[in-house]
Amino acid sequence: MADTPAYDPYDYPRRWEADVVLSDGQTVHLRPIVPSDGDALLAFHGKLSDRTRYFRYFSPYPRIPARDLVRFSTVDHRDRVAFVALLGDDIVAVGRYERLPGHDSAEVAFVVADDHQRRGLGSILLEHLAAAARERGLSRFEAEVLSENAQMVRVFRDAGYQVSREFEEGVLHLEFAIDPTEDSVRVAWSREQAAEARSVHNLLHPRSVAVIGASTDRTKVGYAVLGNMLGADFAGPVFPVNAEHPSVRGVRAYATVLDIPDPVDLAVVAVPAARVDDVMDACLAKGVKALVVVTSGFGETGSEGRGAERRLVDEARAHGMRVVGPNALGVVNLDPKVRLNASLAPTLPGRGRTGFFCQSGALGTAILADAAARGLGLSTFVSAGNRADVSGNDLLQYWETDPNTDVVLLYLESFGNPRKFARLARRLGRSKPIVAVKSGRNAVLPALAATGVAIDESSVQALFEQAGVIRVESIAQLFDTAILLAHQPLPSGERVAVVGNSSAIGVLAADSAMAAGLSLAGDPVDVGAQAGPEEFAAAVTDALRRDDVDSLIVVFVPPLAIPGTAYARALREAAPADANAKPIVSTFLAAEGIPAELAVAGPGGAPGRGSIPSYPSPERAALALSRATRYARWRSAPLGEYRRPEDVDTREATEIVAAALVAAGGSEVELTDDQTRRVLACYGIQVMPYRVVATAGDAVTAATELGLPVVMKTADRRFRRRNDLVGVRLDLTTEDAIRTAYDQLRAVSGVEEVFVQRMAPKGNSCSIGLQDDPSFGTLLSFGLAGMISDLLGDRAFRAVPLTDADAASLVRAPRAAPLLVGYGGAEPADLAALEDLVLRVAALAEDLPEIRSLLVEPILASAAGAFVSGGHATVGPPPSRHDGGPRRLRAML
């Protein structure tokens, strides 16, 4: 009988559990193995083919002996760790490592059920085992693999690690360090994108749909959703599920989803919340691949509803399913090969190349109707409701590689994983524009906060700016911008021409363009109220041919003699349709959207590329054009690289922070000046030399050692705020001045100790700060010091991590930044030194999540460099990071 272990084999870190998406878009649940998994492990082993068992154990190994079963299922979750991948109650894969005695390395091995091979389980297990091993102090993995086991060799080879190999008697010995590398992170993110995109593809391209709760009652949602499915002429079979009627709306019905004779890819659930558990059981047994839950009564109702919502998602993911909702409007795919309207929306726009994600169900109906009225065609639409599983991030992954989508629209009420959103949006935005409305800028409903992550407004703005997301303030502005991006090319610059038949409206358009940040290419061209369509079109053509014009605003007031439609057709025909065309916006006939006369027919008859959008006013036309211009500038700017300073001592910095936390009993605590200085020095940030003195004589001695002139400060931070003239004395060059300053500081502050510091070269005073949002991550700020800057809130923000391009834009972003580049004839500061300092602080933030806040100031920026005079930091328990570590789906709050 095996000895009872001195540890609890059931006590594993709960954070190691994860739901993960496989390469085919379905999900499994991953968790550490426990002794009660013994029977499931035996069943799993018994289903393995002889070949798979031989590859894993290097022998036939037909059955697991009792002693081995105990060893395999009883681990200490430290030196011996094993993960099982579960589909329902069945184990489909096992991965494990065992520490090699006396080493910081471990031997790693996997085995995957034959039916589940080539789904990416091996690479996922490797990621999670490596993360657990690093947490337990290991740095390397080793593996013994039979040379003919090409699939397992590929798992290690393609993971992005630097793998060394030795071959002996048909066995490959592999070794590699398990710290993340640029390649391993890139590989993981690429696989994540493909898997999550595939899961959304499965949702939007079902081959069959069951409507559970289909109703004959016109007042029920089950009646509406089935009618919408049938009205869209879905390309596959539709199965109504209704236990009381043999047919619903003329289609044969089934009592339960289990009675449907054919496979079901997608189930739309429209039964009351109290019955959803029973429906889930039937869907799991049927093998449904995805759910759209339009039923309300879940997380939006309070804690009890959130519990039911969590059970719903946990069960679905554990059985391989993704969930849209609950409380969702539904999903739409207007691809003519699919024709899916699994939603409650009665009115759909035409087919187009714009994807739309919306959290609000009620608002989603109005949005779709508004898109249809404006002539904005959609490719796909998802209203996720409570967003318990499928979120906007999943849709970003899908749209990145969707050939039918060119523009992405988002209506967001909250964030589930802001750091991941920033990463995905930044990548997608390089090829497809993203336009977003983020509600809750000034007020957030408790129900919305409960379904996602509420983050500070400055964090939202920094996130959108870095990711190139076009932020708008309203649904109207969302569509104003979308119809331009969907139908016209991007501007190549900021120079805009104005052509019209009214001087008054032309001047108004010019003023609007300049107010929106565009530059005017000459005076507005007025063809006169009497000009005919040909003259009007000729003026447009002339403007588009000019080399100093990047875009065009056309304003038109209908004359009395000739119908306005003739001018509209002339304008459309004058606009070139080639890829190098210049964008045109118009204020035409007071129309909003795409008038028929300005439309170029796209697939299915909806307005396509080349159609000219019209706006009710020149102001709205100019604002939309300005947003497109700013996006084009961001998109064409260098992407930048994530550059990490090489002269960094992470280990010492970690030890300093850990010691401070231990001394504080794990509570949040402010680092001492010496601790802050040492942490900064670990990242190559040298604080100007200083001494702490307790007498006027010591102050004189310290000043002599440091070298005159010096700065004198109090040791009490209450008197060391920026620009506090009581707490700081500058440019002290004589012994008498030093003694006088010391006595004044002691008298005013009453402190025992005073700082004497070598004075930096004169320059502009700046500061770099870190603030940590527990949900969002770390935000880095930069600003020039001074009362006016503080009063105006003149600080710029970027989300960590930063590229070198982010650092360069950050130090130039404050409104006072011209002071750093020679404004007023002053000598320009060394901006490269400031950028380097920003990147060092960003690296510190990434490495030390325990740093909850940091202010590096004052920084004297001059032509001679950037000189740090001080800083202070607060440390505390590290927040959970939502976009670090191995791949996993977002856990419900």
mmCIF file of C-alpha atoms in Angstrom, residues 210 212 256-258 264 266-269 276-291 319 321:
data_model
loop_
_atom_site.group_PDB
_atom_site.id
_atom_site.type_symbol
_atom_site.label_atom_id
_atom_site.label_comp_id
_atom_site.label_asym_id
_atom_site.label_seq_id
_atom_site.Cartn_x
_atom_site.Cartn_y
_atom_site.Cartn_z
ATOM 1 C CA ALA A 210 -32.314 24.543 -33.284
ATOM 2 C CA ILE A 212 -35.320 25.947 -28.280
ATOM 3 C CA THR A 256 -36.602 18.255 -27.011
ATOM 4 C CA VAL A 257 -33.348 18.888 -28.806
ATOM 5 C CA LEU A 258 -32.512 15.211 -28.202
ATOM 6 C CA VAL A 264 -27.249 20.467 -34.315
ATOM 7 C CA LEU A 266 -26.147 26.025 -33.028
ATOM 8 C CA ALA A 267 -28.946 26.230 -30.475
ATOM 9 C CA VAL A 268 -30.837 29.483 -29.901
ATOM 10 C CA VAL A 269 -32.265 29.333 -26.377
ATOM 11 C CA VAL A 276 -32.272 26.845 -18.975
ATOM 12 C CA ASP A 277 -30.533 24.226 -16.784
ATOM 13 C CA ASP A 278 -32.719 21.468 -18.256
ATOM 14 C CA VAL A 279 -32.120 22.792 -21.764
ATOM 15 C CA MET A 280 -28.374 22.806 -21.113
ATOM 16 C CA ASP A 281 -28.430 19.149 -20.092
ATOM 17 C CA ALA A 282 -30.143 18.231 -23.341
ATOM 18 C CA CYS A 283 -27.753 20.354 -25.445
ATOM 19 C CA LEU A 284 -24.734 18.780 -23.774
ATOM 20 C CA ALA A 285 -26.095 15.294 -24.416
ATOM 21 C CA LYS A 286 -26.881 16.199 -28.036
ATOM 22 C CA GLY A 287 -23.407 17.568 -28.700
ATOM 23 C CA VAL A 288 -24.506 21.065 -29.707
ATOM 24 C CA LYS A 289 -21.445 23.126 -30.656
ATOM 25 C CA ALA A 290 -22.576 26.673 -29.715
ATOM 26 C CA LEU A 291 -25.362 28.474 -27.864
ATOM 27 C CA HIS A 319 -18.463 20.314 -22.945
ATOM 28 C CA MET A 321 -19.335 24.909 -26.433
#
